[in-house]
CSV table of C-alpha atoms and ligand atoms in Angstrom, one decimal:
chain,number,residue,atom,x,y,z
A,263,UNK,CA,-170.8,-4.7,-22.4
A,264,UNK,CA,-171.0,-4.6,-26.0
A,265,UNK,CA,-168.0,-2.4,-27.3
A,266,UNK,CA,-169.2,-2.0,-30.8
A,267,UNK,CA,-172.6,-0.6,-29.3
A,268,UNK,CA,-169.8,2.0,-26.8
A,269,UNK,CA,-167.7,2.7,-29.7
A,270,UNK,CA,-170.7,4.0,-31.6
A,271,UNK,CA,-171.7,5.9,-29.0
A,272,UNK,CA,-168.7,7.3,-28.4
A,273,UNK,CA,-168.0,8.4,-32.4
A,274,UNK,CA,-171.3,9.6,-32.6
A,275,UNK,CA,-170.5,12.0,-29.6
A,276,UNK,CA,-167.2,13.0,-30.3
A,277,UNK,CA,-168.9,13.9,-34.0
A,278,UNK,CA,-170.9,16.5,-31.7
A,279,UNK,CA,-168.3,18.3,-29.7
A,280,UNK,CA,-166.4,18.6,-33.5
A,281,UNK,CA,-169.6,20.5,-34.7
A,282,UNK,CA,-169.4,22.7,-31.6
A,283,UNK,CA,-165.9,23.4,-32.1
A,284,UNK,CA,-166.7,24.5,-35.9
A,285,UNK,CA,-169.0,27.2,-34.5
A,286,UNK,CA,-165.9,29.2,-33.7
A,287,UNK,CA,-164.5,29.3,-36.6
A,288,UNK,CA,-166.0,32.7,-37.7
A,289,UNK,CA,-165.7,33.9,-34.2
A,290,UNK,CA,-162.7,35.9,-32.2
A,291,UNK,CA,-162.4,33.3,-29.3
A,292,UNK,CA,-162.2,35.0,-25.6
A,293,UNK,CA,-159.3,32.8,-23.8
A,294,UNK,CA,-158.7,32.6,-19.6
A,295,UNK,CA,-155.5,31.6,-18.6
A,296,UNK,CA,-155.0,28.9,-16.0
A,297,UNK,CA,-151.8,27.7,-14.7
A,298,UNK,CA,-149.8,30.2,-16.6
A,299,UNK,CA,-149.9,32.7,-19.3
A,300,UNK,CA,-149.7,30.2,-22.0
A,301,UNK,CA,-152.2,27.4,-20.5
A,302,UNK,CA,-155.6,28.6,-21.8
A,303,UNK,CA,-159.2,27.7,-21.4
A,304,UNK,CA,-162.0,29.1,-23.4
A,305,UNK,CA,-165.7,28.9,-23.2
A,306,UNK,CA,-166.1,26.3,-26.2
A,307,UNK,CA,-163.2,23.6,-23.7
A,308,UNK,CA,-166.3,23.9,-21.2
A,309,UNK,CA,-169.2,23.3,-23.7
A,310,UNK,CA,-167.6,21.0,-25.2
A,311,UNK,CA,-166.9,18.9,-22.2
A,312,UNK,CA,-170.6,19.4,-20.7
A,313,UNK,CA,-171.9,18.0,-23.6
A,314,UNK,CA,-169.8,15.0,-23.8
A,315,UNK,CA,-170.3,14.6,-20.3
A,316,UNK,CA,-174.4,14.5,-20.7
A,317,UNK,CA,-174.2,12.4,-23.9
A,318,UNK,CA,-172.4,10.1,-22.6
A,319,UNK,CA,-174.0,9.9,-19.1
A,320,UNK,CA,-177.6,9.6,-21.1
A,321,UNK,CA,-176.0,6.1,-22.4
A,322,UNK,CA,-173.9,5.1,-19.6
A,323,UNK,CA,-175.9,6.2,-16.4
A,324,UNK,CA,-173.2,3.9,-14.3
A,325,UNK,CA,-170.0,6.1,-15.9
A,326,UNK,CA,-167.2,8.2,-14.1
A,327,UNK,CA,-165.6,10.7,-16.1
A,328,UNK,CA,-161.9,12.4,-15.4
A,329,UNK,CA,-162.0,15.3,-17.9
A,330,UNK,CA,-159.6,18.3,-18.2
A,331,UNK,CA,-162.2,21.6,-17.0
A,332,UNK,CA,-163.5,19.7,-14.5
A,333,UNK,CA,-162.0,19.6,-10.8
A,334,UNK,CA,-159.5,16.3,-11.3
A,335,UNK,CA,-161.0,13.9,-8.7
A,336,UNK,CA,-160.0,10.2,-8.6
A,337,UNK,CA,-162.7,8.3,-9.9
A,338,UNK,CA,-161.8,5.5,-7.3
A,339,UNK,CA,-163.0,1.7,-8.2
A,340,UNK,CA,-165.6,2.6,-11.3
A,341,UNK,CA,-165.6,0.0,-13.0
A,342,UNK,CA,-166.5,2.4,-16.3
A,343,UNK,CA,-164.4,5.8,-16.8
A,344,UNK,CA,-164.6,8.0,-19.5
A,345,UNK,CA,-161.2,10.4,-19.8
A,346,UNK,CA,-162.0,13.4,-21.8
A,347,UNK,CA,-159.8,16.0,-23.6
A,348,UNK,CA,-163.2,18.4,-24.6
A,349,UNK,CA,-160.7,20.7,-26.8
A,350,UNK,CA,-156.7,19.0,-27.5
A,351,UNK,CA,-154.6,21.8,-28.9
A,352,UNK,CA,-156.6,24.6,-26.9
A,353,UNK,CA,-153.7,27.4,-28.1
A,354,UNK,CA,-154.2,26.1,-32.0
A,355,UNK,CA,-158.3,26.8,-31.3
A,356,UNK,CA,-157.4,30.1,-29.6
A,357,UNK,CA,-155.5,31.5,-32.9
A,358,UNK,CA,-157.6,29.1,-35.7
A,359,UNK,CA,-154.6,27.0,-36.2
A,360,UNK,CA,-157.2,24.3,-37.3
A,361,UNK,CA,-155.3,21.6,-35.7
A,362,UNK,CA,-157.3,20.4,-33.2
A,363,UNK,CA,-159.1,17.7,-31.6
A,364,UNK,CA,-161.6,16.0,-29.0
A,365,UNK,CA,-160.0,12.9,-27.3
A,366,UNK,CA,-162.2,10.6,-25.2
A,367,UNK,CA,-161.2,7.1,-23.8
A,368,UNK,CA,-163.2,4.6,-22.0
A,369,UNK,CA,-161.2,3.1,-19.5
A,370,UNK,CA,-162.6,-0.5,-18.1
A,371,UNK,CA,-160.5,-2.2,-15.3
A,372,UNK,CA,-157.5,0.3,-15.2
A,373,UNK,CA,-157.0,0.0,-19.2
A,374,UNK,CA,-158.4,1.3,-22.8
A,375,UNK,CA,-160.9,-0.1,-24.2
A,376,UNK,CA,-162.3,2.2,-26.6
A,377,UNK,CA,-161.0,5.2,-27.8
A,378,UNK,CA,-162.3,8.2,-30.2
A,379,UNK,CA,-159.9,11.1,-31.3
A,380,UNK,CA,-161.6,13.8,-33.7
A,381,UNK,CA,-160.3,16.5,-35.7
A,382,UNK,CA,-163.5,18.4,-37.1
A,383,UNK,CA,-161.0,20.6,-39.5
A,384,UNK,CA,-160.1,17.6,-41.6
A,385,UNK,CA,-162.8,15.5,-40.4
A,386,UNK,CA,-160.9,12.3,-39.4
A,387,UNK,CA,-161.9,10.1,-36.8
A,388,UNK,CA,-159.4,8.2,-35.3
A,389,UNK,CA,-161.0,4.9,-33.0
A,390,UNK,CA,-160.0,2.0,-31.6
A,391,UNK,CA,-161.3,-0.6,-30.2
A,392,UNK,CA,-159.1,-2.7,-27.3
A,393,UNK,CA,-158.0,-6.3,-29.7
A,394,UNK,CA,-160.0,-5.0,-32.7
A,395,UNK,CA,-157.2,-2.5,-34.2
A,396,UNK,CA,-157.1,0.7,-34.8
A,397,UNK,CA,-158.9,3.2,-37.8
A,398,UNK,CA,-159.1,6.1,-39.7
A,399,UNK,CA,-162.7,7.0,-40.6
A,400,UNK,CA,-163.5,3.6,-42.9
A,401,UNK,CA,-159.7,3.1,-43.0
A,402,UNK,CA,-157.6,0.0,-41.2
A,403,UNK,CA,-154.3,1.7,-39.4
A,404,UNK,CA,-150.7,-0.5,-39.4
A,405,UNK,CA,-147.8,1.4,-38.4
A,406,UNK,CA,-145.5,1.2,-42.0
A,407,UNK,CA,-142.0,-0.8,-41.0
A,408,UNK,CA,-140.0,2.1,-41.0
A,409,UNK,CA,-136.8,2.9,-39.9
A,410,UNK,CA,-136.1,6.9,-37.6
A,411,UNK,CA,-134.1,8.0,-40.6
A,412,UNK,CA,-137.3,7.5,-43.0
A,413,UNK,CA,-139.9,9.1,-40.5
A,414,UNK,CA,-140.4,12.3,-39.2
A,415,UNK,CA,-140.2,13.0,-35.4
A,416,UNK,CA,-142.8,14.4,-34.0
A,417,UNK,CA,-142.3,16.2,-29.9
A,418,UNK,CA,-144.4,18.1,-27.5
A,419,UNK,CA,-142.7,20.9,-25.7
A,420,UNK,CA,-144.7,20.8,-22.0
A,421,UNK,CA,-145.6,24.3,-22.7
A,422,UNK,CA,-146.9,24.3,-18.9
A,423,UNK,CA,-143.6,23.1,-17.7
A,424,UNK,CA,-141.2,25.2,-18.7
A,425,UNK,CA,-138.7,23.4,-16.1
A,426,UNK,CA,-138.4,20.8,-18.8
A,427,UNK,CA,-137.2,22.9,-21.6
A,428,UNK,CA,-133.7,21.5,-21.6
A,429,UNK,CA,-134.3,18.1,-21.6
A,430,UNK,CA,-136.9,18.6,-24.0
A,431,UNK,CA,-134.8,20.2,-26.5
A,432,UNK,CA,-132.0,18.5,-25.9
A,433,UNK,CA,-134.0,15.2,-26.5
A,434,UNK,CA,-135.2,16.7,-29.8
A,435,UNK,CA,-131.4,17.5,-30.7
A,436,UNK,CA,-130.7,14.1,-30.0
A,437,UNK,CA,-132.8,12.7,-32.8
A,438,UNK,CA,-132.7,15.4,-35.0
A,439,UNK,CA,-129.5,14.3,-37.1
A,440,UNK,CA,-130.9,10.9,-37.5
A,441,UNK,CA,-134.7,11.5,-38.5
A,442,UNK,CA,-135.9,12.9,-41.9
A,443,UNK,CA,-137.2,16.2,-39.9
A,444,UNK,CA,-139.0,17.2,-36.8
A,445,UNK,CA,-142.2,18.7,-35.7
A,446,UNK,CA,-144.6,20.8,-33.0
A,447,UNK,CA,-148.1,20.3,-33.9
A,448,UNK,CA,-149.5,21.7,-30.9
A,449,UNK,CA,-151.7,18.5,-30.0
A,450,UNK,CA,-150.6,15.2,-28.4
A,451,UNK,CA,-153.7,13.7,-29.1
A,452,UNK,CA,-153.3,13.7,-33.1
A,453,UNK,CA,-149.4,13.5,-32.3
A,454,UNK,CA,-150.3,10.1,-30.9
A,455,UNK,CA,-152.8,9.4,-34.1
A,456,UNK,CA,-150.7,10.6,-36.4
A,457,UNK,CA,-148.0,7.9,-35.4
A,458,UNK,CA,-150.6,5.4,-35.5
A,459,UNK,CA,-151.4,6.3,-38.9
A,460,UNK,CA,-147.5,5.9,-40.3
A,461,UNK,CA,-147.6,10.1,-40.7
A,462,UNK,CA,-144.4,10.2,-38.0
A,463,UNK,CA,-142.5,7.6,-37.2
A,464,UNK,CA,-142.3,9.0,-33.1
A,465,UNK,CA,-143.7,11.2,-30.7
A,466,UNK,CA,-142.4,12.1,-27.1
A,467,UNK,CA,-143.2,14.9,-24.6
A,468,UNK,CA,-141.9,15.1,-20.9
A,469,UNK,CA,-145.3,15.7,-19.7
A,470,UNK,CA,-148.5,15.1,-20.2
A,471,UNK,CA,-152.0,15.1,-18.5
A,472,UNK,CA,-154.1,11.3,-18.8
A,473,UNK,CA,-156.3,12.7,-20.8
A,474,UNK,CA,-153.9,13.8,-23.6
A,475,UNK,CA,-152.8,10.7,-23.9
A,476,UNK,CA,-155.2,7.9,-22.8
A,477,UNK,CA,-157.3,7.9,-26.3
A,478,UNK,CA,-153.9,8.1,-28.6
A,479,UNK,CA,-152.2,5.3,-26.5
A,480,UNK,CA,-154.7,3.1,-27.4
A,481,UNK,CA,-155.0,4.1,-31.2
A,482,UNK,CA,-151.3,3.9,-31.5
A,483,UNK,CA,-151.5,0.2,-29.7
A,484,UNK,CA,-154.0,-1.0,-31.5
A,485,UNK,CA,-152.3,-0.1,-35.0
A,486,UNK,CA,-149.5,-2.1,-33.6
A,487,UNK,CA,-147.0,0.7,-31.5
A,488,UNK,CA,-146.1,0.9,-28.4
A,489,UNK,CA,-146.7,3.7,-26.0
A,490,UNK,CA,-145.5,4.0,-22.4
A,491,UNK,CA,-143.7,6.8,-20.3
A,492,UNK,CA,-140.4,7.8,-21.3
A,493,UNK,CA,-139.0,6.0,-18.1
A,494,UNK,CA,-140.4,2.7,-20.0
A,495,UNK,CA,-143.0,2.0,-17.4
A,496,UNK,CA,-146.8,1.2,-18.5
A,497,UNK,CA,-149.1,4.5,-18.9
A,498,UNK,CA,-151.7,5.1,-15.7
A,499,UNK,CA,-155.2,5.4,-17.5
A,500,UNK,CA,-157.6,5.5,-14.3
A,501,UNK,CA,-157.4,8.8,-12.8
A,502,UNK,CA,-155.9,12.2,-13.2
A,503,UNK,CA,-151.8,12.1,-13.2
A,504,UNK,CA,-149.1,13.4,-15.3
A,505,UNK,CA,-147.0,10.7,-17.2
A,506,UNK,CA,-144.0,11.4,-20.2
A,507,UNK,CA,-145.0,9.8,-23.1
A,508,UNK,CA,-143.0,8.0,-25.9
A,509,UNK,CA,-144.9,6.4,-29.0
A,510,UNK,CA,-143.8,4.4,-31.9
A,511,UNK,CA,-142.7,1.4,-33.3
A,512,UNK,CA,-140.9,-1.2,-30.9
A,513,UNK,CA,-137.9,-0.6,-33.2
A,514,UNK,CA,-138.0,3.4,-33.4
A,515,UNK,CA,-138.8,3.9,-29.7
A,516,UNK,CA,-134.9,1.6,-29.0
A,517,UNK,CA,-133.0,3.5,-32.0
A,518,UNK,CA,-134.2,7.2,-30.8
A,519,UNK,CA,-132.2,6.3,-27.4
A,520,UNK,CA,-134.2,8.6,-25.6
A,521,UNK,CA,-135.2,5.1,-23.2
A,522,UNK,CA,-133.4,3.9,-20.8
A,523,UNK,CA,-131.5,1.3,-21.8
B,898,LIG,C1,-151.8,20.3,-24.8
B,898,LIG,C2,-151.4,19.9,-26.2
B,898,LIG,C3,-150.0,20.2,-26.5
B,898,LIG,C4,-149.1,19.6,-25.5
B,898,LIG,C5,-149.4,19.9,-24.1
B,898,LIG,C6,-150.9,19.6,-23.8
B,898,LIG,P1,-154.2,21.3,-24.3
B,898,LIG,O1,-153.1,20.1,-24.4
B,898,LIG,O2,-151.7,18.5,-26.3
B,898,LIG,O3,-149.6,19.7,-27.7
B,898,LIG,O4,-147.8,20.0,-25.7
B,898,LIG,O5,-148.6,19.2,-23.2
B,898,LIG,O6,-151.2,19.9,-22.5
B,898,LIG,O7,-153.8,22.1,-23.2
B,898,LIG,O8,-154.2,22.0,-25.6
B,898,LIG,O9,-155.5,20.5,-24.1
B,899,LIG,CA1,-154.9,18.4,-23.8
């Protein structure tokens, strides 16, 4: 496969669900709750996701896809899977926060190799492309050499696990005192760009769903980070799990402490 043909395919798509997610912007958006009172879905997650689904499906007839609003089956052996976040930051879209994104990832043999992370608001396209780095729009990414004092933290809070408030706070306390400041930006997909693009120095939450993080792990790798679970352990990319995530620079990731030693 040639992955400069997929990863134009895939920018040109994810270009498409940001238009969709523009049309809101003059609209009041209707949200359905899911899991809880604060996990929300709205009509614009599910158009979003069909049409990434049939653009992507046009190209790649022999595709799986694992996508959030659509019933999480495991794609099996497919040798091509697409793992699609239609709407990251669903809550932001809800209240026009205008921090928001679509995340896809095309996952080949169990790993990334392409990924496309678009925030229409500021219109920045974050790709990568597996041992052909990481950008930003025209722009090459490298993580700056940067200490936790001289970064910003950035956390997500597992809104949808409230069971892991403590640890989540208290994890955040931990690094507090020794990073320039923290913050909640209310999607882990651009958490995970953002660290690629030397705007934070670190980002962690307890939880997360494979598509929230499949796209950003490979961004954040690619512009020479590291992301795995917070246990240490390699990220699952292939079908629909929950995984903590911890990204950063080798270097930041052992001064936060917050891996096991
Ligand atoms: C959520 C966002 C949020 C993170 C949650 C995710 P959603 O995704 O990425 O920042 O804290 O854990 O589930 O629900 O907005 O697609
Ligand atoms: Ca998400």
């Amino acid at each position: 496969m040639n992955t400069q043909e997929l990863l134009n395919t895939m920018k040109r798509v994810v270009r498409g669900c940001g238009q969709i997610i523009l049309e809101a912007e003059q609209e009041q958006i209707v949200a359905n709750t899911k899991t809880s009172f604060r996990d929300l879905v709205t009509a614009y997650d599910v158009r979003v996701q069909e049409y990434a689904i049939r653009e992507l499906s046009h190209s790649f007839p022999e595709a799986c896809f694992v996508a959030e609003e659509k019933d999480s089956v495991d794609p099996g052996n497919c040798s091509m899977i697409f793992v699609i976040d239609p709407i990251d930051g669903t809550a932001n879209f809800v209240h026009h926060f205008r921090h928001s994104c679509t995340s896809i990832a095309c996952v080949v043999d169990g790993k990334p190799a392409a990924a496309v992370v678009y925030d229409p608001y500021a219109d920045e396209l974050f790709c990568a492309e597996k041992g052909n780095g990481a950008f930003l729009n025209e722009r090459r990414l490298e993580i700056p050499k940067l200490s936790l004092e001289q970064t910003i933290v950035l956390f997500g809070s597992c809104p949808y696990n409230m069971e892991l408030a403590e640890e989540t706070f208290g994890n955040i306390r931990k690094v507090f005192g020794r990073c320039q400041d923290i913050r909640r930006s209310g999607s882990a997909a651009l958490d995970l760009c953002y660290v690629a693009a030397g705007r934070a120095g670190l980002f962690f939450e307890g939880v997360l769903s494979v598509w929230d993080y499949a796209a950003g792990a490979l961004i954040v790798q690619e512009a020479g980070g590291e992301c795995v679970s917070m246990e240490g352990t390699p990220l699952i990319y292939d079908r629909p799990v929950k995984k903590s995530c911890i990204a950063g620079r080798a270097e930041v990731l052992e001064e936060s402490g917050l891996l096991p030693r």
